Each structure stands twice: as C-alpha cells, then as structure tokens.
XYZ file of C-alpha atoms in Angstrom:
685
model
C 1.374 -97.163 -49.429
C -0.598 -97.099 -46.167
C -4.228 -95.998 -45.920
C -4.699 -92.270 -45.588
C -7.182 -91.210 -42.949
C -6.589 -87.483 -42.810
C -9.292 -85.317 -44.298
C -6.806 -83.607 -46.589
C -3.878 -85.209 -48.323
C -1.350 -83.656 -50.664
C 0.676 -85.339 -53.418
C 3.627 -84.241 -55.468
C 3.014 -85.528 -59.008
C 5.619 -85.322 -61.796
C 4.624 -86.051 -65.401
C 7.535 -87.098 -67.639
C 7.464 -86.632 -71.409
C 9.686 -89.038 -73.354
C 12.875 -87.523 -74.831
C 12.302 -88.231 -78.539
C 12.213 -85.102 -80.754
C 8.524 -85.581 -81.668
C 7.299 -86.710 -78.243
C 6.027 -83.332 -77.020
C 2.633 -81.765 -77.649
C 0.840 -78.393 -77.428
C -2.223 -79.968 -75.795
C -3.520 -79.456 -72.263
C -3.144 -82.366 -69.875
C -5.687 -83.121 -67.158
C -4.748 -85.494 -64.357
C -6.546 -87.081 -61.441
C -5.592 -89.690 -58.858
C -7.784 -92.721 -58.163
C -7.472 -94.576 -54.879
C -9.130 -97.648 -53.457
C -11.577 -95.431 -51.518
C -11.921 -92.260 -53.570
C -10.449 -89.994 -56.221
C -9.384 -86.419 -56.817
C -11.028 -84.089 -59.316
C -9.078 -83.470 -62.550
C -6.326 -80.893 -62.304
C -4.516 -79.174 -65.174
C -0.831 -80.112 -65.481
C 0.338 -78.025 -68.450
C -0.290 -74.524 -67.156
C 1.885 -71.420 -66.828
C 5.526 -72.266 -67.442
C 4.859 -76.005 -67.559
C 4.461 -77.510 -71.029
C 4.641 -81.056 -72.347
C 7.967 -80.574 -74.131
C 10.089 -83.476 -75.337
C 12.182 -84.761 -72.442
C 10.538 -82.447 -69.932
C 9.200 -83.039 -66.418
C 6.053 -81.221 -65.302
C 5.517 -81.122 -61.515
C 2.115 -80.422 -59.991
C 0.674 -80.521 -56.492
C -2.568 -82.488 -56.139
C -4.716 -82.052 -53.029
C -7.313 -84.652 -52.039
C -10.175 -83.433 -49.885
C -11.457 -86.985 -49.259
C -9.547 -90.098 -48.170
C -8.166 -91.963 -51.210
C -6.997 -95.154 -49.544
C -4.375 -97.016 -51.565
C -3.420 -95.060 -54.679
C -4.171 -97.466 -57.553
C -4.527 -95.462 -60.794
C -3.483 -92.190 -62.390
C -5.957 -90.963 -64.990
C -4.764 -88.729 -67.846
C -6.735 -86.886 -70.482
C -5.323 -84.764 -73.299
C -7.301 -81.800 -74.564
C -6.368 -80.042 -77.778
C -5.418 -76.386 -77.259
C -7.384 -73.917 -79.360
C -5.324 -72.538 -82.241
C -2.545 -75.121 -81.903
C -2.035 -78.402 -83.806
C -3.281 -81.506 -82.025
C -0.041 -83.485 -81.787
C 0.319 -86.971 -80.310
C 2.130 -87.019 -76.969
C 4.502 -89.752 -75.783
C 4.328 -90.045 -72.018
C 7.197 -91.851 -70.320
C 5.759 -92.139 -66.796
C 4.040 -90.365 -63.951
C 5.663 -90.293 -60.511
C 3.587 -89.700 -57.387
C 4.871 -88.949 -53.891
C 2.461 -88.492 -51.001
C 3.585 -85.666 -48.789
C 3.538 -86.608 -45.123
C 1.693 -84.490 -42.562
C 3.449 -81.153 -42.315
C 5.845 -82.013 -45.111
C 4.135 -79.758 -47.628
C 4.490 -76.811 -45.287
C 8.117 -77.651 -44.542
C 8.970 -77.909 -48.228
C 7.268 -74.593 -48.752
C 9.719 -73.104 -46.178
C 12.668 -74.766 -47.972
C 13.029 -77.715 -45.537
C 13.721 -80.937 -47.516
C 14.099 -84.580 -46.595
C 14.103 -88.032 -48.097
C 10.322 -88.281 -47.829
C 8.084 -91.236 -48.653
C 8.825 -93.590 -51.520
C 7.863 -92.480 -55.003
C 5.151 -94.509 -56.725
C 5.847 -94.875 -60.459
C 3.002 -95.207 -62.980
C 4.642 -96.394 -66.193
C 3.123 -95.224 -69.477
C 5.723 -95.607 -72.265
C 3.223 -95.005 -75.071
C 1.537 -92.392 -77.230
C -1.587 -90.550 -76.090
C -3.987 -88.487 -78.216
C -6.857 -86.146 -77.380
C -9.198 -88.591 -79.108
C -8.254 -91.315 -76.604
C -10.323 -89.773 -73.813
C -9.428 -90.913 -70.294
C -6.319 -93.096 -70.107
C -5.573 -94.985 -66.893
C -2.028 -95.748 -65.769
C -1.106 -98.362 -63.192
C 1.845 -98.677 -60.892
C 3.517 -101.893 -59.854
C 4.883 -104.838 -61.757
C 3.355 -107.085 -64.374
C 0.976 -109.587 -62.841
C -1.671 -112.197 -63.506
C -5.333 -111.553 -62.784
C -5.162 -113.768 -59.684
C -2.513 -111.478 -58.171
C -4.679 -108.353 -58.319
C -5.548 -107.342 -54.780
C -7.680 -104.298 -55.551
C -11.128 -104.660 -57.085
C -10.617 -101.385 -58.973
C -7.549 -102.841 -60.660
C -9.448 -105.955 -61.699
C -12.110 -103.723 -63.201
C -9.437 -101.639 -64.938
C -8.067 -104.791 -66.649
C -11.555 -105.660 -67.822
C -12.270 -102.126 -69.088
C -9.011 -102.122 -71.014
C -9.860 -105.378 -72.793
C -13.408 -104.254 -73.560
C -11.994 -101.053 -75.060
C -9.470 -103.020 -77.128
C -12.117 -105.439 -78.375
C -14.142 -102.508 -79.715
C -11.114 -101.077 -81.533
C -9.462 -104.308 -82.702
C -11.902 -106.639 -84.417
C -11.566 -109.790 -86.532
C -12.223 -109.991 -90.256
C -12.078 -112.881 -92.711
C -9.444 -112.326 -95.384
C -9.645 -115.757 -97.030
C -12.130 -118.482 -96.098
C -10.292 -121.300 -94.367
C -7.199 -119.206 -93.526
C -6.373 -117.294 -90.321
C -8.418 -114.137 -89.917
C -6.917 -110.653 -89.949
C -7.535 -107.325 -88.257
C -10.611 -105.429 -89.435
C -8.741 -102.293 -90.522
C -8.086 -101.011 -94.037
C -5.291 -98.486 -93.574
C -2.175 -98.211 -91.399
C -3.446 -94.800 -90.277
C -6.277 -96.567 -88.440
C -3.774 -98.381 -86.227
C -2.846 -95.291 -84.243
C 0.662 -94.373 -83.113
C 1.144 -97.286 -80.694
C 0.599 -100.002 -83.307
C 2.227 -98.342 -86.313
C 5.926 -97.925 -87.000
C 8.348 -96.297 -89.420
C 10.381 -98.672 -91.576
C 13.510 -96.843 -92.650
C 14.547 -98.494 -95.887
C 18.156 -98.314 -97.064
C 16.775 -97.343 -100.474
C 17.249 -100.324 -102.770
C 18.457 -99.412 -106.250
C 15.971 -100.859 -108.752
C 16.897 -98.454 -111.555
C 18.197 -101.173 -113.882
C 15.245 -103.462 -113.213
C 12.659 -100.798 -114.025
C 14.320 -100.207 -117.358
C 13.019 -103.589 -118.583
C 9.464 -103.179 -117.312
C 7.863 -102.475 -120.698
C 9.292 -105.481 -122.539
C 6.462 -108.017 -122.729
C 8.286 -110.608 -124.840
C 10.302 -113.627 -123.721
C 14.028 -113.399 -123.082
C 15.848 -113.899 -126.378
C 18.702 -116.032 -125.009
C 20.485 -117.160 -121.871
C 23.254 -114.737 -122.898
C 20.779 -111.878 -122.601
C 19.718 -113.163 -119.181
C 23.357 -113.331 -118.095
C 23.905 -109.712 -119.192
C 20.809 -108.641 -117.265
C 22.069 -110.521 -114.185
C 25.505 -108.923 -114.438
C 24.102 -105.381 -114.739
C 21.329 -105.655 -112.144
C 23.664 -104.455 -109.398
C 22.388 -106.837 -106.700
C 24.559 -109.929 -107.109
C 25.651 -111.274 -103.742
C 28.189 -114.086 -103.605
C 25.256 -116.454 -103.051
C 23.441 -115.161 -106.136
C 26.599 -115.680 -108.206
C 26.954 -119.199 -106.804
C 23.323 -119.945 -107.722
C 23.904 -118.823 -111.298
C 27.025 -121.000 -111.562
C 25.448 -124.165 -110.110
C 21.691 -123.993 -110.688
C 21.743 -126.874 -113.170
C 23.732 -129.180 -110.825
C 21.722 -131.959 -109.217
C 23.585 -131.680 -105.908
C 22.756 -127.978 -105.728
C 19.090 -128.660 -106.468
C 19.040 -130.820 -103.338
C 21.108 -128.349 -101.321
C 18.490 -125.648 -101.888
C 15.809 -127.905 -100.421
C 17.754 -127.769 -97.141
C 19.210 -124.260 -97.161
C 17.349 -122.235 -99.770
C 14.608 -119.726 -99.068
C 12.081 -122.519 -98.352
C 13.751 -125.190 -96.194
C 10.379 -126.340 -94.818
C 9.030 -128.782 -97.415
C 11.593 -131.584 -97.802
C 10.806 -134.700 -95.788
C 12.189 -138.190 -95.384
C 9.916 -140.945 -96.671
C 9.969 -144.675 -96.019
C 6.950 -145.359 -98.205
C 6.521 -144.182 -101.783
C 3.407 -142.117 -102.554
C 0.937 -144.398 -104.365
C 0.441 -141.792 -107.118
C 4.159 -141.629 -107.993
C 4.759 -143.933 -110.985
C 8.244 -145.186 -110.198
C 9.527 -148.736 -109.959
C 12.573 -150.144 -108.251
C 14.108 -151.084 -111.605
C 13.578 -147.551 -112.937
C 15.588 -146.023 -110.087
C 18.260 -148.722 -109.720
C 20.873 -146.844 -111.827
C 20.778 -143.902 -109.422
C 21.236 -145.876 -106.206
C 24.414 -147.390 -104.689
C 25.621 -150.605 -106.279
C 24.149 -153.674 -104.628
C 21.287 -151.719 -103.049
C 17.643 -151.435 -103.999
C 14.925 -148.811 -103.672
C 13.332 -150.748 -100.827
C 16.628 -150.970 -98.956
C 17.255 -147.241 -99.375
C 13.742 -146.474 -98.139
C 14.401 -148.602 -95.044
C 17.765 -146.888 -94.479
C 16.060 -143.474 -94.530
C 18.050 -142.111 -97.480
C 15.018 -141.326 -99.670
C 13.438 -137.873 -99.414
C 10.338 -136.374 -100.993
C 9.120 -133.009 -102.229
C 5.360 -133.094 -102.738
C 3.571 -130.021 -104.086
C 0.091 -131.546 -104.004
C -1.241 -128.309 -102.463
C -0.990 -126.828 -105.985
C -3.009 -129.567 -107.686
C -5.804 -128.098 -109.801
C -5.195 -124.492 -108.723
C -6.078 -122.000 -111.508
C -3.051 -120.394 -113.155
C -2.735 -116.681 -113.791
C -2.920 -114.701 -117.036
C 0.118 -112.394 -117.272
C 0.509 -109.687 -119.918
C -2.419 -111.236 -121.772
C -0.788 -114.699 -121.869
C -1.976 -117.828 -120.077
C 0.489 -119.300 -117.591
C 0.588 -122.827 -116.184
C 1.052 -124.450 -112.785
C 2.101 -127.976 -111.925
C 1.975 -129.999 -108.707
C 5.176 -132.069 -108.898
C 6.375 -135.038 -106.895
C 10.156 -135.227 -106.612
C 12.209 -138.048 -105.060
C 15.715 -137.339 -103.792
C 18.452 -139.653 -102.555
C 21.065 -138.994 -99.884
C 24.203 -140.318 -101.586
C 27.487 -141.533 -100.156
C 28.991 -138.025 -100.345
C 26.273 -136.648 -98.062
C 24.569 -134.901 -100.985
C 20.836 -134.904 -101.677
C 20.277 -135.437 -105.387
C 16.984 -135.716 -107.285
C 16.372 -139.140 -108.837
C 12.777 -138.878 -110.147
C 10.348 -136.054 -110.967
C 6.674 -136.450 -111.883
C 5.161 -133.093 -112.823
C 1.502 -133.780 -111.969
C -0.223 -135.650 -109.157
C -2.301 -138.050 -111.254
C -0.182 -140.775 -112.928
C -0.780 -141.647 -116.556
C 0.821 -141.932 -120.008
C 0.783 -138.144 -120.483
C 2.476 -137.572 -117.114
C 5.901 -139.211 -117.500
C 8.441 -139.623 -114.716
C 11.596 -137.711 -115.588
C 14.950 -139.231 -114.618
C 18.577 -138.021 -114.463
C 19.319 -140.324 -117.402
C 16.827 -138.525 -119.676
C 18.069 -136.007 -122.281
C 19.658 -133.052 -120.506
C 17.019 -130.515 -121.505
C 14.182 -132.782 -120.347
C 15.770 -133.288 -116.940
C 16.639 -129.587 -116.555
C 13.115 -128.505 -117.498
C 11.618 -130.968 -115.008
C 13.777 -129.433 -112.239
C 12.716 -125.923 -113.346
C 9.070 -126.950 -112.970
C 9.794 -128.084 -109.414
C 11.533 -124.775 -108.673
C 8.551 -122.843 -110.044
C 6.182 -124.834 -107.830
C 8.582 -124.088 -104.987
C 8.228 -120.343 -105.658
C 4.431 -120.459 -105.259
C 4.542 -122.525 -102.048
C 7.368 -120.480 -100.590
C 5.786 -117.086 -101.171
C 2.246 -117.825 -100.027
C 2.508 -120.777 -97.625
C 5.965 -120.699 -96.022
C 6.422 -116.913 -96.080
C 3.092 -115.084 -95.972
C 1.000 -117.686 -94.142
C 3.489 -119.074 -91.612
C 5.121 -115.771 -90.603
C 2.995 -112.773 -91.647
C -0.498 -114.217 -91.089
C 0.536 -116.139 -87.975
C 2.053 -112.984 -86.480
C -1.103 -110.966 -87.165
C -3.322 -113.706 -85.756
C -1.378 -113.759 -82.486
C -1.123 -109.959 -82.332
C -4.881 -109.448 -82.643
C -5.595 -112.157 -80.041
C -3.028 -110.600 -77.671
C -4.524 -107.114 -77.988
C -8.046 -108.447 -77.465
C -7.463 -110.940 -74.653
C -4.305 -110.093 -72.682
C -4.291 -106.762 -70.794
C -1.120 -104.692 -70.858
C -0.149 -105.769 -67.337
C -0.264 -109.454 -68.317
C 3.352 -110.661 -68.557
C 2.769 -112.442 -71.882
C 1.316 -109.270 -73.445
C 4.553 -107.442 -72.704
C 6.753 -110.314 -73.895
C 4.871 -110.924 -77.156
C 3.977 -107.461 -78.431
C 7.514 -106.444 -79.536
C 7.523 -109.557 -81.753
C 4.027 -109.293 -83.261
C 3.058 -105.587 -83.242
C 4.557 -104.739 -86.648
C 2.702 -107.565 -88.409
C -0.498 -105.485 -88.412
C 0.918 -102.604 -90.438
C 2.974 -104.640 -92.891
C 0.054 -107.004 -93.579
C -2.429 -104.175 -94.113
C 0.039 -102.692 -96.601
C 0.552 -106.077 -98.313
C -3.186 -106.655 -98.724
C -3.527 -103.193 -100.264
C -0.586 -103.572 -102.667
C 1.326 -106.816 -103.265
C -1.754 -109.055 -102.897
C -4.258 -106.668 -104.519
C -5.362 -105.999 -108.076
C -2.432 -104.518 -109.972
C 0.061 -105.908 -107.441
C 2.922 -108.246 -108.125
C 0.899 -111.446 -107.600
C -1.744 -110.186 -109.993
C 0.747 -109.078 -112.641
C 3.698 -111.458 -112.395
C 3.079 -114.628 -110.362
C 1.729 -117.963 -111.581
C -0.524 -117.942 -108.528
C -2.586 -114.845 -109.245
C -5.577 -113.346 -107.478
C -7.842 -116.287 -108.367
C -5.390 -118.870 -107.042
C -4.218 -116.934 -104.000
C -7.224 -117.638 -101.711
C -7.263 -121.296 -102.757
C -3.603 -121.818 -101.915
C -3.829 -119.917 -98.601
C -6.877 -121.951 -97.589
C -5.282 -125.261 -98.566
C -2.009 -124.274 -96.946
C -3.824 -123.480 -93.700
C -5.567 -126.857 -93.735
C -2.202 -128.588 -94.045
C -0.447 -126.723 -91.233
C 0.080 -128.803 -88.107
C 1.200 -127.271 -84.826
C 4.232 -129.583 -84.741
C 5.447 -128.198 -88.083
C 5.716 -124.737 -86.466
C 7.810 -126.018 -83.549
C 11.395 -126.447 -84.741
C 12.482 -129.521 -82.710
C 9.309 -131.428 -83.650
C 9.395 -130.308 -87.280
C 13.019 -131.268 -87.941
C 12.610 -134.745 -86.460
C 9.256 -135.375 -88.178
C 10.753 -134.457 -91.549
C 13.975 -136.385 -90.910
C 16.268 -133.451 -91.698
C 17.673 -132.915 -88.210
C 20.847 -134.953 -88.768
C 21.607 -134.293 -92.427
C 25.239 -133.146 -92.681
C 24.645 -130.035 -94.801
C 21.348 -128.938 -93.244
C 22.531 -125.566 -91.962
C 19.003 -124.197 -91.614
C 18.149 -127.107 -89.315
C 21.312 -126.703 -87.235
C 20.922 -122.953 -86.791
C 17.145 -122.995 -86.318
C 17.439 -125.526 -83.505
C 20.063 -123.481 -81.656
C 18.070 -120.251 -81.974
C 14.861 -122.047 -80.910
C 16.577 -123.508 -77.841
C 17.930 -120.092 -76.786
C 14.503 -118.478 -77.214
C 12.834 -121.345 -75.377
C 15.106 -120.980 -72.337
C 14.351 -117.241 -72.314
C 10.587 -117.850 -72.449
C 10.729 -120.590 -69.785
C 12.507 -118.129 -67.474
C 9.868 -115.470 -68.172
C 6.989 -117.897 -67.523
C 8.638 -119.078 -64.301
C 8.606 -115.501 -62.981
C 4.811 -115.394 -62.999
C 3.381 -118.913 -62.842
C 4.160 -120.832 -59.677
C 2.746 -124.084 -61.032
C 0.616 -125.679 -63.723
C -2.529 -125.012 -61.694
C -1.958 -121.264 -62.110
C -1.811 -121.719 -65.891
C -5.143 -123.536 -65.843
C -6.713 -120.841 -63.653
C -5.517 -117.920 -65.820
C -8.786 -117.036 -67.548
C -7.126 -114.324 -69.658
C -4.589 -116.817 -70.991
C -7.308 -119.369 -71.784
C -9.385 -116.758 -73.636
C -6.246 -115.860 -75.593
C -5.486 -119.397 -76.807
C -9.185 -119.895 -77.548
C -9.212 -116.738 -79.691
C -6.166 -117.977 -81.624
C -7.823 -121.323 -82.271
C -11.213 -119.900 -83.170
C -9.854 -117.368 -85.652
C -6.762 -119.265 -86.784
C -5.993 -122.907 -87.410
C -9.241 -124.375 -86.142
C -9.422 -127.502 -88.323
C -9.626 -130.704 -86.324
C -6.239 -132.085 -87.342
C -4.274 -128.877 -86.694
C -2.750 -130.133 -83.450
C -3.001 -126.642 -81.934
C -3.668 -126.894 -78.197
C -7.335 -125.950 -77.558
C -6.319 -124.795 -74.074
C -3.093 -124.499 -72.100
C -2.663 -126.718 -69.046
C 1.010 -126.546 -68.120
C 3.848 -124.063 -67.926
C 5.694 -126.219 -70.471
C 2.814 -125.863 -72.950
C 2.759 -122.099 -72.502
C 6.537 -121.830 -72.962
C 6.502 -123.915 -76.139
C 3.576 -122.026 -77.674
C 5.071 -118.603 -76.949
C 8.468 -119.725 -78.287
C 6.743 -120.862 -81.481
C 5.230 -117.411 -81.968
C 8.474 -115.544 -81.310
C 10.531 -117.878 -83.541
C 8.006 -117.684 -86.408
C 7.897 -113.882 -86.334
C 11.654 -113.394 -86.062
C 13.988 -116.235 -87.062
C 11.702 -118.056 -89.505
C 10.805 -114.788 -91.204
C 14.497 -113.944 -91.509
C 15.192 -117.331 -93.127
C 12.371 -117.203 -95.680
C 12.359 -113.464 -96.425
C 15.874 -112.078 -96.444
C 17.155 -114.989 -98.541
C 14.726 -114.391 -101.420
C 16.759 -112.237 -103.759
C 19.873 -114.395 -103.410
C 18.067 -117.450 -104.788
C 15.773 -115.689 -107.280
C 18.023 -113.101 -108.924
C 19.122 -115.734 -111.426
C 15.523 -116.115 -112.585
C 15.692 -119.661 -114.106
C 16.482 -120.968 -110.606
C 13.188 -119.675 -109.199
C 10.704 -118.803 -111.965
C 7.565 -117.134 -110.620
C 5.486 -118.342 -113.581
C 5.670 -120.747 -116.528
C 4.344 -119.738 -119.949
C 3.941 -123.190 -121.510
C 2.244 -126.295 -120.094
C 4.289 -129.141 -118.546
C 5.652 -131.546 -121.178
C 3.617 -134.708 -121.666
C 6.311 -136.658 -123.529
C 10.064 -136.930 -123.298
C 12.574 -135.857 -125.912
C 10.642 -132.890 -127.293
C 12.516 -129.984 -125.653
C 15.630 -128.128 -126.788
C 17.676 -125.543 -124.887
C 16.062 -122.761 -126.912
C 12.625 -124.117 -125.949
C 13.393 -123.738 -122.239
C 13.403 -119.955 -122.505
C 9.857 -120.028 -123.915
C 8.650 -121.661 -120.684
C 10.230 -119.052 -118.428
C 8.746 -115.689 -117.318
C 8.895 -112.890 -119.864
C 11.110 -109.845 -119.396
C 8.451 -107.611 -117.851
C 7.183 -110.089 -115.247
C 10.757 -111.120 -114.378
C 11.550 -107.511 -113.524
C 8.341 -106.992 -111.567
C 9.189 -109.954 -109.337
C 12.830 -108.972 -108.857
C 11.939 -105.347 -108.119
C 9.641 -106.541 -105.327
C 12.120 -109.061 -103.944
C 14.883 -106.444 -103.977
C 12.802 -104.199 -101.727
C 11.639 -107.027 -99.444
C 15.146 -108.423 -99.006
C 16.600 -105.189 -97.632
C 16.885 -105.117 -93.822
C 15.803 -101.751 -92.439
C 18.471 -99.357 -91.248
C 16.500 -99.091 -87.979
C 15.873 -102.807 -87.571
C 15.737 -104.215 -84.038
C 17.872 -107.371 -83.592
C 16.418 -110.503 -82.035
C 15.735 -110.139 -78.291
C 16.585 -106.459 -78.189
C 13.765 -104.385 -76.732
C 13.124 -100.665 -76.424
C 10.249 -101.062 -73.953
C 10.927 -99.942 -70.388
C 9.549 -103.140 -68.866
C 12.613 -105.041 -70.102
C 14.855 -102.847 -67.975
C 13.329 -104.254 -64.779
C 15.749 -106.308 -62.674
C 14.408 -109.859 -63.197
C 13.543 -109.192 -66.836
C 16.923 -107.599 -67.469
C 18.751 -110.650 -66.107
C 16.812 -112.959 -68.418
C 17.513 -110.607 -71.301
C 21.245 -110.471 -70.604
C 21.363 -114.278 -70.551
C 19.566 -114.785 -73.868
C 21.497 -111.988 -75.566
C 24.779 -113.570 -74.441
C 23.646 -116.950 -75.758
C 22.572 -115.465 -79.098
C 25.948 -113.697 -79.338
C 27.722 -117.059 -78.996
C 25.498 -118.521 -81.717
C 26.249 -115.556 -83.994
C 29.987 -115.961 -83.449
C 29.824 -119.713 -84.119
C 27.830 -119.248 -87.330
C 30.233 -116.555 -88.527
C 33.192 -118.830 -87.883
C 31.522 -121.778 -89.652
C 30.508 -119.660 -92.625
C 34.096 -118.504 -93.023
C 35.022 -122.091 -93.828
C 32.180 -122.767 -96.294
C 32.255 -122.165 -100.024
C 28.566 -121.224 -99.750
C 27.780 -119.673 -96.336
C 24.358 -119.874 -94.681
C 23.963 -116.506 -92.896
C 20.189 -116.066 -92.623
C 19.784 -117.380 -89.067
C 22.775 -115.588 -87.603
C 21.029 -113.913 -84.622
C 22.750 -110.587 -85.268
C 20.908 -110.494 -88.629
C 17.505 -111.662 -87.357
C 14.928 -108.898 -86.971
C 12.812 -109.032 -83.816
C 9.526 -109.054 -85.744
C 7.902 -109.197 -89.183
C 8.534 -105.601 -90.224
C 8.967 -105.894 -94.024
C-alpha cells in the first residue's frame, strides 16, 4: 500500500467473527490502525446494530487525521459490557480497505467500484477482555530478516516478551525435560486448551472388581474376566492364545506397544553369564554363538535402566522390580525367539540364567518378568518421556522463542499444542498421589522420578530419528518388523513435507545460521530438555537439512510414535499375564522351584489389574473429534504454497494407508497402529 500524504484518510474496516456456535461475545470491541508513520485513536466497532455474533461481519469506517504511512498493524481490545457475561471471542480476521480520494463521498452517493486491494489481518484465535491490546498483522509468514518495517520487528519482540511472561519453565523431575509452570488446564487460556471428545469407554465390568485385593484364584478365573471385559480386539484374543509362545515373545519386541528397545548385538554384555556351550542347543546345527553374533542374528533386550529402582507398595503389599537381560536369536524361519534370560544385572549364583530347556514354569516366569520390566519402561520412558514430555518441551520453547509469524511456529503448533493440557492433567491425576502409578504400578511415586531421570540420560538424538534409530538397532531389515517398515514410510513422507516447508522460507544455510529466533529456540530446547553431554542433540542449527530433520523428529514423535505406543496398549495388556504392571513376589534365585499355581502369586492382584486396565481402556480410545495426521484447521494451511505441500503429503499418506490396509488383510495378526488414517496429529490423550 503506497504512502498516504493527505491530511485525512478514510478506511473501510470489516471485523469477521468466526462461524462456530460459541465464537460470538457480548463485549465491546475497540479498534485502531497503526501505520509506519502514525496511528488512529481507538474506535468502537460493536455499536448500534453491529454485534460480535458468531459468523457475523461488522463494518466500520475509520478516519485518520494524520498520515499513517504503510498500514502495518490492527490493534484490537475487548471490553466487557456491563451486565453481560464476559465471553471469549473468536476473531477470524480483520479486512481493511483504504478509500481513495473522493471514493468515500462517491460510495455515500451509491457510486461503487472495484476500489483498492483489501488488506487482510489474519487472527484465527480467541480473544478475551483480560488480554488487553492485541495486535494483528497482515502479510505472509516470514523470518525476522524479511521484516521491512521497524514497527513489525518490535511487534515480534513484544509478542515474545509477553509469551515469556505467561509461559515459564518449571522442573518436574531433576534430570528430565522441564515442563510448563502451570497447575491447571484453565490457566492455559482458550488458545492452548482443547476439548477431547471421548467415545465413552465402557469400564463397567472392570470397576466391578476394584474392591478385590486378593490374587487371582486361577487362570480360569482370569480367562472368564477376559471374556467378560467387553474390550477384546482380535489382537487381544491373539495375545491370549499365544502369549506363552517363544516366537510371539520375540514378535512383540518388534511390533508390540514398545518396539523401541530391541537391538542387534555383536558383543555379549560382560554382565550376562552365558557361555557358548550353554546356548549351543538353541542355535542352528553346525553354528556357534560367536558365528551367530558375527552374522548379526543375536538381539538383546537390556532393562538396566530399572536396576536398583525402588519398587512400589500396592494394597499394603510390597512389590518387586527386576532389570533383566534377554538374548534373542533370529532363526531360520525369520522368527526372533528368546534363548537366555537373566533377571538381574549383577551375575552370581543367586541370579541364574534361564533357558528354553528349563522346566516350563521356570521359563514362562522368566519371560513374564521381562514383560513386567517392559511395562515399566514402555509407560514411563517410551510413552510418557519420548512423546508427552518431548511434545511439551518443544511446545513451551516454540511459544517462548518463535513468534506467531515465524513459519516454524505455524507448522509445529498443531502438533505440540495439546501436549500442555494433557500433561498438566496427567501430572494432577495419573502420576499423582492416588493415581494409577501410585496405586497399581510396580514403578510407583518413589521410582517414577528416578526412571524418568535415568531414561532422559539414556536418550540420544539419533534414537528419536527413525532412519537412524532403525539402522543403529539393526531392526530395519527384519522380515516381520512392521513397526519399522511403517515408521520409515511415515517418517519419509513427513520429512519431504517439512523440507518443502523449510524451502519456502530459507534460501540457503546461511539464512538458517542468521535466524536468531530459530537459534534461541533450539537453545531453549537444549537448556531445558536433553542437555547431557552425550545426548547428541544439535546445540545449534546450521543447515536447512538439520532444521528439516529436527522438525520432522518433533512431528513424528508427537503423532506417529504416540499412536504406536499409546493406542496399542490395551490390545497387548488386556490379557494381564502378557504385560503385568507389577510383580508381588521377588525374582526366583534358583531353578525348579515354581509351579503353575505359583505363577499367579507373582502376578498383580485383582484390584490393581482392574485399575491398570481401566486406565488403559480410556487412554486407548481415539477421540471422536481426533484430527488425522497432516490435517489442519488453521487458516494458514489454506494459503496457496502451503496448500500444495499439504495436498502432496496427504496424498502420500493416503497411499501408505491403503498399502498398510492391503498388507494387513493378508496377515493373521495385522499391525494397524501406524496406518496414517489412524494417527492423531498430536498428543491429545
């Protein structure tokens, strides 16, 4: 818009309220225009017949008595109306058209024409009287270097300073990523909170067992409970039928609810007391342990993160944790089967190595101990830490360091925004006194901070980046590794989308290095997140490729990874012996002392079983209003260049969904959790 030199200028301003049924408000709206040279005094918009009704447009004429120069900002301020409720208002946009000389008079006489171009100031968010002055900008997303007006540079800075006062860091657990310094979802305000519409999981049958504090009387009783629980998927039924099979034990390491721990090993851990002769019966004829290690067919599960962690007291009874080491072998049928299990980290005569040739109950109990250790690591490290806490970390850093007009703010917020509310709720309920971890998990409130801290110390940046992680763990080419296959395809589609987005705004690597907002953002993530020296997190971002990879990691972790580790939970845990949340007797120190009846005495009691399953039933329900991966409600994604990128990634994800559906139709046990149509865009439950 050209400079205005006339002593009096007139503008036609139209304020648009979003169409949602609750978007309107009774409040007064004051508006003023800010130009590069001057500004207008506030003028009331909602007067006379004009009200801020849902879906309405309120026109107003604004007259400037001093030259404004370039119009750069529209300033809005809501004021509660006396005697009326102070409702939040969702503003869609403000449109401004400068009336040319004589045009105002002509329009007053009914003479109309095309007129100058309309300048659009996008809002697309909630405003409240308590917000004070809110400044809207026109134009496209841009980097700080592309700001041509000093007032717009100052507006970016003011916005961040305001955000940094509202959104502050707080330590939740020493040594783990920090969280937002808020105690209630109500403190988030309407733009950072959301409504999760649950389909209403039926936990009636589960609650009926809540008062039984004794152990299950028999596997027959457990089977009856399973049959009547009302939540058996085909996967849950398959788990119940095959949970004792060695091949299925290995299959779950690849495609269960925690496919992140198994890794190939070419060197045995020094604290695992196995010998080549001990394992010879479980290897191919004519081969040896050393040869199988060299071939890459030996895999390891190592739960050392649990070593020495204090176990919980549940219903007045002491529970026990172990930190197993488990060796698996990739056999000639392409199956991963366990061949040795040591239940504690320190070798010794009271820590035997259990083998498939041991009495059946010994071997089964050893596998159950591994599955119980798996439950603790899955819930707190793979699930809560790597998706929930990571999402919150990146959300807080984004709000504090990237202004709304920064292109990465707009790309990231739909994927991380919901992590604030769900994590605040989790810290107040599931992870608090009286919550499910306190009352039903082997890792209770005393162990929880220890495991989160240790888990954070052990996270490496490469383990969060799917291509690096799969290769480093040697699971990328395993024939039945459906998680790996699907995760890599989804990652690649997201990565191409992010690369395209980054290319729109960064002309070269030098522009990445010069983006001070971006560098403050990655510094904030490092300072308040995974700051240990061996984390591998980039301390700064130097290239477009680095930016694209890091942003892809965040989006994948908060969408696809969360889908894989969260929405699979009930399928694998409904048959409780397959995934016991606690163990009520210590690990056996000798072989041959356990009967089938004894196994039940190790497992969770009736009450704690039902507490866990009630929680998992709720968490495993996708919302009826869930947003699928790479679907966005925000107006910025309807822009031409953004829309083209979006159409491309959505088409690619549709192909992946179709391929996975076709593959699953041919499998006895489908793997559906990374089908893009089922992946939620963010951590919302």
